Amino acid sequence: MNWLLNSLYVANVVVSLDNEQELKQFISEARNVMKDDNNINNLTALLAACPSTNSIHATSPARISTWSPLYMDVMGNDVTLPCRAVGNPRPAIYWLDGDNELIAENEPRYKVLPDGDLFIYKLQWSDMGGYTCIASNTRSRDMTTTFLYPVLGIAP
């Protein structure tokens, strides 16, 4: 069974049911959840714990939902490059720098935040380039690149 929300793929669901009554109850509960477009998490919870099923497994591909193709900021500022992802299981997010090297956890000026954004401390000219965000789960992998362009500040 595939679930679509506003024509976007949400989840692939495998449902094991003992009888037609359980199927009707499951469909009724799922329709109630889907009445609200913001209930993707509730749908996942329903699919994971629906009492009318013996076994449910809901997965959805990793998809980057928030990013910026170009980011410009003044040198010396701290910057945050956005990268938010959705999927089930929740995607792991990691970043590659302009040389396609993995940004390590112990980098002194770079930090991948818990929400997936990349924090860069005190932007420098040498930071200019493409930074690639990769979101990955057991279902799929998605990636996008943000070009970071440091600019000179203008004195008032």
PDB file of N, CA, C and O in Angstrom, residues 3-52:
ATOM      1  N   TRP A   3       1.202   5.486   0.267  1.00  0.00           N
ATOM      2  CA  TRP A   3       0.481   6.650   0.762  1.00  0.00           C
ATOM      3  C   TRP A   3       1.010   7.893   0.055  1.00  0.00           C
ATOM      4  O   TRP A   3       2.210   8.098  -0.037  1.00  0.00           O
ATOM      5  N   LEU A   4       0.101   8.713  -0.419  1.00  0.00           N
ATOM      6  CA  LEU A   4       0.451   9.987  -1.031  1.00  0.00           C
ATOM      7  C   LEU A   4      -0.205  11.095  -0.231  1.00  0.00           C
ATOM      8  O   LEU A   4      -1.318  10.951   0.261  1.00  0.00           O
ATOM      9  N   LEU A   5       0.501  12.214  -0.081  1.00  0.00           N
ATOM     10  CA  LEU A   5      -0.035  13.394   0.585  1.00  0.00           C
ATOM     11  C   LEU A   5       0.243  14.574  -0.332  1.00  0.00           C
ATOM     12  O   LEU A   5       1.391  14.873  -0.622  1.00  0.00           O
ATOM     13  N   ASN A   6      -0.816  15.232  -0.802  1.00  0.00           N
ATOM     14  CA  ASN A   6      -0.659  16.330  -1.765  1.00  0.00           C
ATOM     15  C   ASN A   6       0.194  15.892  -2.956  1.00  0.00           C
ATOM     16  O   ASN A   6       1.082  16.597  -3.393  1.00  0.00           O
ATOM     17  N   SER A   7      -0.063  14.699  -3.438  1.00  0.00           N
ATOM     18  CA  SER A   7       0.616  14.106  -4.589  1.00  0.00           C
ATOM     19  C   SER A   7       2.088  13.793  -4.348  1.00  0.00           C
ATOM     20  O   SER A   7       2.821  13.507  -5.270  1.00  0.00           O
ATOM     21  N   LEU A   8       2.574  13.878  -3.096  1.00  0.00           N
ATOM     22  CA  LEU A   8       3.941  13.519  -2.774  1.00  0.00           C
ATOM     23  C   LEU A   8       3.944  12.169  -2.070  1.00  0.00           C
ATOM     24  O   LEU A   8       3.080  11.882  -1.256  1.00  0.00           O
ATOM     25  N   TYR A   9       4.918  11.360  -2.383  1.00  0.00           N
ATOM     26  CA  TYR A   9       5.041  10.042  -1.784  1.00  0.00           C
ATOM     27  C   TYR A   9       5.349  10.178  -0.297  1.00  0.00           C
ATOM     28  O   TYR A   9       6.255  10.898   0.081  1.00  0.00           O
ATOM     29  N   VAL A  10       4.588   9.535   0.557  1.00  0.00           N
ATOM     30  CA  VAL A  10       4.799   9.625   1.999  1.00  0.00           C
ATOM     31  C   VAL A  10       5.357   8.324   2.556  1.00  0.00           C
ATOM     32  O   VAL A  10       6.332   8.316   3.281  1.00  0.00           O
ATOM     33  N   ALA A  11       4.735   7.206   2.243  1.00  0.00           N
ATOM     34  CA  ALA A  11       5.179   5.962   2.859  1.00  0.00           C
ATOM     35  C   ALA A  11       4.745   4.769   2.035  1.00  0.00           C
ATOM     36  O   ALA A  11       3.754   4.812   1.324  1.00  0.00           O
ATOM     37  N   ASN A  12       5.502   3.716   2.165  1.00  0.00           N
ATOM     38  CA  ASN A  12       5.129   2.425   1.626  1.00  0.00           C
ATOM     39  C   ASN A  12       4.803   1.560   2.839  1.00  0.00           C
ATOM     40  O   ASN A  12       5.606   1.453   3.746  1.00  0.00           O
ATOM     41  N   VAL A  13       3.622   0.972   2.867  1.00  0.00           N
ATOM     42  CA  VAL A  13       3.160   0.283   4.055  1.00  0.00           C
ATOM     43  C   VAL A  13       2.848  -1.168   3.711  1.00  0.00           C
ATOM     44  O   VAL A  13       2.188  -1.451   2.721  1.00  0.00           O
ATOM     45  N   VAL A  14       3.343  -2.053   4.553  1.00  0.00           N
ATOM     46  CA  VAL A  14       2.993  -3.461   4.443  1.00  0.00           C
ATOM     47  C   VAL A  14       2.106  -3.778   5.631  1.00  0.00           C
ATOM     48  O   VAL A  14       2.512  -3.596   6.775  1.00  0.00           O
ATOM     49  N   VAL A  15       0.881  -4.217   5.372  1.00  0.00           N
ATOM     50  CA  VAL A  15      -0.082  -4.449   6.438  1.00  0.00           C
ATOM     51  C   VAL A  15      -0.517  -5.911   6.401  1.00  0.00           C
ATOM     52  O   VAL A  15      -0.912  -6.413   5.362  1.00  0.00           O
ATOM     53  N   SER A  16      -0.427  -6.557   7.545  1.00  0.00           N
ATOM     54  CA  SER A  16      -0.933  -7.920   7.668  1.00  0.00           C
ATOM     55  C   SER A  16      -2.206  -7.876   8.498  1.00  0.00           C
ATOM     56  O   SER A  16      -2.186  -7.427   9.641  1.00  0.00           O
ATOM     57  N   LEU A  17      -3.298  -8.313   7.924  1.00  0.00           N
ATOM     58  CA  LEU A  17      -4.594  -8.274   8.604  1.00  0.00           C
ATOM     59  C   LEU A  17      -5.205  -9.666   8.602  1.00  0.00           C
ATOM     60  O   LEU A  17      -5.046 -10.424   7.645  1.00  0.00           O
ATOM     61  N   ASP A  18      -5.915  -9.967   9.673  1.00  0.00           N
ATOM     62  CA  ASP A  18      -6.535 -11.284   9.775  1.00  0.00           C
ATOM     63  C   ASP A  18      -7.852 -11.382   9.024  1.00  0.00           C
ATOM     64  O   ASP A  18      -8.235 -12.441   8.571  1.00  0.00           O
ATOM     65  N   ASN A  19      -8.565 -10.248   8.914  1.00  0.00           N
ATOM     66  CA  ASN A  19      -9.877 -10.333   8.269  1.00  0.00           C
ATOM     67  C   ASN A  19     -10.297  -8.991   7.694  1.00  0.00           C
ATOM     68  O   ASN A  19      -9.637  -7.974   7.895  1.00  0.00           O
ATOM     69  N   GLU A  20     -11.410  -8.992   7.001  1.00  0.00           N
ATOM     70  CA  GLU A  20     -11.922  -7.796   6.344  1.00  0.00           C
ATOM     71  C   GLU A  20     -12.287  -6.707   7.348  1.00  0.00           C
ATOM     72  O   GLU A  20     -12.092  -5.519   7.074  1.00  0.00           O
ATOM     73  N   GLN A  21     -12.763  -7.063   8.520  1.00  0.00           N
ATOM     74  CA  GLN A  21     -13.136  -6.072   9.537  1.00  0.00           C
ATOM     75  C   GLN A  21     -11.917  -5.269   9.995  1.00  0.00           C
ATOM     76  O   GLN A  21     -11.982  -4.060  10.159  1.00  0.00           O
ATOM     77  N   GLU A  22     -10.787  -5.953  10.193  1.00  0.00           N
ATOM     78  CA  GLU A  22      -9.563  -5.252  10.582  1.00  0.00           C
ATOM     79  C   GLU A  22      -9.120  -4.279   9.486  1.00  0.00           C
ATOM     80  O   GLU A  22      -8.657  -3.183   9.770  1.00  0.00           O
ATOM     81  N   LEU A  23      -9.236  -4.674   8.226  1.00  0.00           N
ATOM     82  CA  LEU A  23      -8.893  -3.796   7.123  1.00  0.00           C
ATOM     83  C   LEU A  23      -9.773  -2.552   7.133  1.00  0.00           C
ATOM     84  O   LEU A  23      -9.288  -1.434   6.993  1.00  0.00           O
ATOM     85  N   LYS A  24     -11.075  -2.713   7.327  1.00  0.00           N
ATOM     86  CA  LYS A  24     -11.989  -1.562   7.365  1.00  0.00           C
ATOM     87  C   LYS A  24     -11.640  -0.632   8.521  1.00  0.00           C
ATOM     88  O   LYS A  24     -11.650   0.590   8.368  1.00  0.00           O
ATOM     89  N   GLN A  25     -11.316  -1.186   9.689  1.00  0.00           N
ATOM     90  CA  GLN A  25     -10.953  -0.356  10.836  1.00  0.00           C
ATOM     91  C   GLN A  25      -9.657   0.407  10.554  1.00  0.00           C
ATOM     92  O   GLN A  25      -9.545   1.587  10.840  1.00  0.00           O
ATOM     93  N   PHE A  26      -8.688  -0.274   9.966  1.00  0.00           N
ATOM     94  CA  PHE A  26      -7.416   0.367   9.637  1.00  0.00           C
ATOM     95  C   PHE A  26      -7.628   1.532   8.667  1.00  0.00           C
ATOM     96  O   PHE A  26      -7.114   2.625   8.865  1.00  0.00           O
ATOM     97  N   ILE A  27      -8.392   1.310   7.615  1.00  0.00           N
ATOM     98  CA  ILE A  27      -8.645   2.358   6.622  1.00  0.00           C
ATOM     99  C   ILE A  27      -9.374   3.530   7.268  1.00  0.00           C
ATOM    100  O   ILE A  27      -9.048   4.694   7.018  1.00  0.00           O
ATOM    101  N   SER A  28     -10.334   3.268   8.132  1.00  0.00           N
ATOM    102  CA  SER A  28     -11.068   4.328   8.817  1.00  0.00           C
ATOM    103  C   SER A  28     -10.126   5.168   9.681  1.00  0.00           C
ATOM    104  O   SER A  28     -10.170   6.397   9.654  1.00  0.00           O
ATOM    105  N   GLU A  29      -9.262   4.510  10.456  1.00  0.00           N
ATOM    106  CA  GLU A  29      -8.317   5.242  11.304  1.00  0.00           C
ATOM    107  C   GLU A  29      -7.334   6.049  10.459  1.00  0.00           C
ATOM    108  O   GLU A  29      -7.012   7.190  10.777  1.00  0.00           O
ATOM    109  N   ALA A  30      -6.861   5.481   9.377  1.00  0.00           N
ATOM    110  CA  ALA A  30      -5.911   6.183   8.512  1.00  0.00           C
ATOM    111  C   ALA A  30      -6.556   7.412   7.877  1.00  0.00           C
ATOM    112  O   ALA A  30      -5.937   8.467   7.781  1.00  0.00           O
ATOM    113  N   ARG A  31      -7.808   7.304   7.448  1.00  0.00           N
ATOM    114  CA  ARG A  31      -8.496   8.457   6.852  1.00  0.00           C
ATOM    115  C   ARG A  31      -8.625   9.594   7.857  1.00  0.00           C
ATOM    116  O   ARG A  31      -8.488  10.765   7.502  1.00  0.00           O
ATOM    117  N   ASN A  32      -8.900   9.280   9.112  1.00  0.00           N
ATOM    118  CA  ASN A  32      -9.005  10.323  10.134  1.00  0.00           C
ATOM    119  C   ASN A  32      -7.684  11.057  10.296  1.00  0.00           C
ATOM    120  O   ASN A  32      -7.650  12.278  10.434  1.00  0.00           O
ATOM    121  N   VAL A  33      -6.584  10.330  10.263  1.00  0.00           N
ATOM    122  CA  VAL A  33      -5.274  10.966  10.381  1.00  0.00           C
ATOM    123  C   VAL A  33      -4.990  11.842   9.171  1.00  0.00           C
ATOM    124  O   VAL A  33      -4.471  12.943   9.291  1.00  0.00           O
ATOM    125  N   MET A  34      -5.354  11.376   7.992  1.00  0.00           N
ATOM    126  CA  MET A  34      -5.024  12.093   6.759  1.00  0.00           C
ATOM    127  C   MET A  34      -5.883  13.322   6.515  1.00  0.00           C
ATOM    128  O   MET A  34      -5.614  14.078   5.593  1.00  0.00           O
ATOM    129  N   LYS A  35      -6.895  13.594   7.326  1.00  0.00           N
ATOM    130  CA  LYS A  35      -7.724  14.790   7.135  1.00  0.00           C
ATOM    131  C   LYS A  35      -6.909  16.059   7.319  1.00  0.00           C
ATOM    132  O   LYS A  35      -7.217  17.083   6.753  1.00  0.00           O
ATOM    133  N   ASP A  36      -5.868  16.001   8.134  1.00  0.00           N
ATOM    134  CA  ASP A  36      -5.023  17.159   8.404  1.00  0.00           C
ATOM    135  C   ASP A  36      -3.708  16.975   7.650  1.00  0.00           C
ATOM    136  O   ASP A  36      -2.978  16.021   7.883  1.00  0.00           O
ATOM    137  N   ASP A  37      -3.381  17.908   6.729  1.00  0.00           N
ATOM    138  CA  ASP A  37      -2.170  17.794   5.913  1.00  0.00           C
ATOM    139  C   ASP A  37      -0.891  17.797   6.736  1.00  0.00           C
ATOM    140  O   ASP A  37       0.162  17.431   6.250  1.00  0.00           O
ATOM    141  N   ASN A  38      -0.950  18.255   7.983  1.00  0.00           N
ATOM    142  CA  ASN A  38       0.257  18.330   8.805  1.00  0.00           C
ATOM    143  C   ASN A  38       0.465  17.084   9.659  1.00  0.00           C
ATOM    144  O   ASN A  38       1.271  17.090  10.561  1.00  0.00           O
ATOM    145  N   ASN A  39      -0.240  16.034   9.376  1.00  0.00           N
ATOM    146  CA  ASN A  39      -0.198  14.863  10.243  1.00  0.00           C
ATOM    147  C   ASN A  39       0.645  13.717   9.707  1.00  0.00           C
ATOM    148  O   ASN A  39       0.340  12.570   9.966  1.00  0.00           O
ATOM    149  N   ILE A  40       1.718  14.008   8.992  1.00  0.00           N
ATOM    150  CA  ILE A  40       2.562  12.932   8.496  1.00  0.00           C
ATOM    151  C   ILE A  40       3.137  12.144   9.675  1.00  0.00           C
ATOM    152  O   ILE A  40       3.159  10.926   9.665  1.00  0.00           O
ATOM    153  N   ASN A  41       3.586  12.850  10.733  1.00  0.00           N
ATOM    154  CA  ASN A  41       4.122  12.142  11.896  1.00  0.00           C
ATOM    155  C   ASN A  41       3.046  11.304  12.562  1.00  0.00           C
ATOM    156  O   ASN A  41       3.300  10.196  13.023  1.00  0.00           O
ATOM    157  N   ASN A  42       1.819  11.834  12.637  1.00  0.00           N
ATOM    158  CA  ASN A  42       0.735  11.068  13.235  1.00  0.00           C
ATOM    159  C   ASN A  42       0.411   9.846  12.388  1.00  0.00           C
ATOM    160  O   ASN A  42       0.070   8.794  12.912  1.00  0.00           O
ATOM    161  N   LEU A  43       0.518   9.974  11.074  1.00  0.00           N
ATOM    162  CA  LEU A  43       0.286   8.832  10.196  1.00  0.00           C
ATOM    163  C   LEU A  43       1.323   7.751  10.467  1.00  0.00           C
ATOM    164  O   LEU A  43       0.990   6.580  10.604  1.00  0.00           O
ATOM    165  N   THR A  44       2.573   8.165  10.603  1.00  0.00           N
ATOM    166  CA  THR A  44       3.617   7.196  10.895  1.00  0.00           C
ATOM    167  C   THR A  44       3.361   6.514  12.227  1.00  0.00           C
ATOM    168  O   THR A  44       3.513   5.308  12.359  1.00  0.00           O
ATOM    169  N   ALA A  45       2.945   7.297  13.232  1.00  0.00           N
ATOM    170  CA  ALA A  45       2.636   6.711  14.536  1.00  0.00           C
ATOM    171  C   ALA A  45       1.463   5.747  14.430  1.00  0.00           C
ATOM    172  O   ALA A  45       1.481   4.671  15.019  1.00  0.00           O
ATOM    173  N   LEU A  46       0.452   6.123  13.663  1.00  0.00           N
ATOM    174  CA  LEU A  46      -0.698   5.239  13.469  1.00  0.00           C
ATOM    175  C   LEU A  46      -0.257   3.935  12.824  1.00  0.00           C
ATOM    176  O   LEU A  46      -0.621   2.854  13.268  1.00  0.00           O
ATOM    177  N   LEU A  47       0.554   4.047  11.800  1.00  0.00           N
ATOM    178  CA  LEU A  47       0.985   2.855  11.086  1.00  0.00           C
ATOM    179  C   LEU A  47       1.892   1.981  11.952  1.00  0.00           C
ATOM    180  O   LEU A  47       1.936   0.777  11.782  1.00  0.00           O
ATOM    181  N   ALA A  48       2.605   2.611  12.884  1.00  0.00           N
ATOM    182  CA  ALA A  48       3.508   1.843  13.732  1.00  0.00           C
ATOM    183  C   ALA A  48       2.784   1.166  14.896  1.00  0.00           C
ATOM    184  O   ALA A  48       3.261   0.192  15.437  1.00  0.00           O
ATOM    185  N   ALA A  49       1.609   1.706  15.308  1.00  0.00           N
ATOM    186  CA  ALA A  49       0.967   1.188  16.511  1.00  0.00           C
ATOM    187  C   ALA A  49      -0.521   0.908  16.346  1.00  0.00           C
ATOM    188  O   ALA A  49      -1.219   0.771  17.331  1.00  0.00           O
ATOM    189  N   CYS A  50      -0.995   0.846  15.142  1.00  0.00           N
ATOM    190  CA  CYS A  50      -2.411   0.620  14.915  1.00  0.00           C
ATOM    191  C   CYS A  50      -2.846  -0.691  15.568  1.00  0.00           C
ATOM    192  O   CYS A  50      -2.321  -1.753  15.248  1.00  0.00           O
ATOM    193  N   PRO A  51      -3.819  -0.643  16.510  1.00  0.00           N
ATOM    194  CA  PRO A  51      -4.207  -1.851  17.233  1.00  0.00           C
ATOM    195  C   PRO A  51      -4.938  -2.863  16.368  1.00  0.00           C
ATOM    196  O   PRO A  51      -5.060  -4.016  16.752  1.00  0.00           O
ATOM    197  N   SER A  52      -5.404  -2.460  15.206  1.00  0.00           N
ATOM    198  CA  SER A  52      -6.188  -3.387  14.399  1.00  0.00           C
ATOM    199  C   SER A  52      -5.324  -4.206  13.444  1.00  0.00           C
ATOM    200  O   SER A  52      -5.837  -4.906  12.604  1.00  0.00           O
TER     201      SER A  52
END
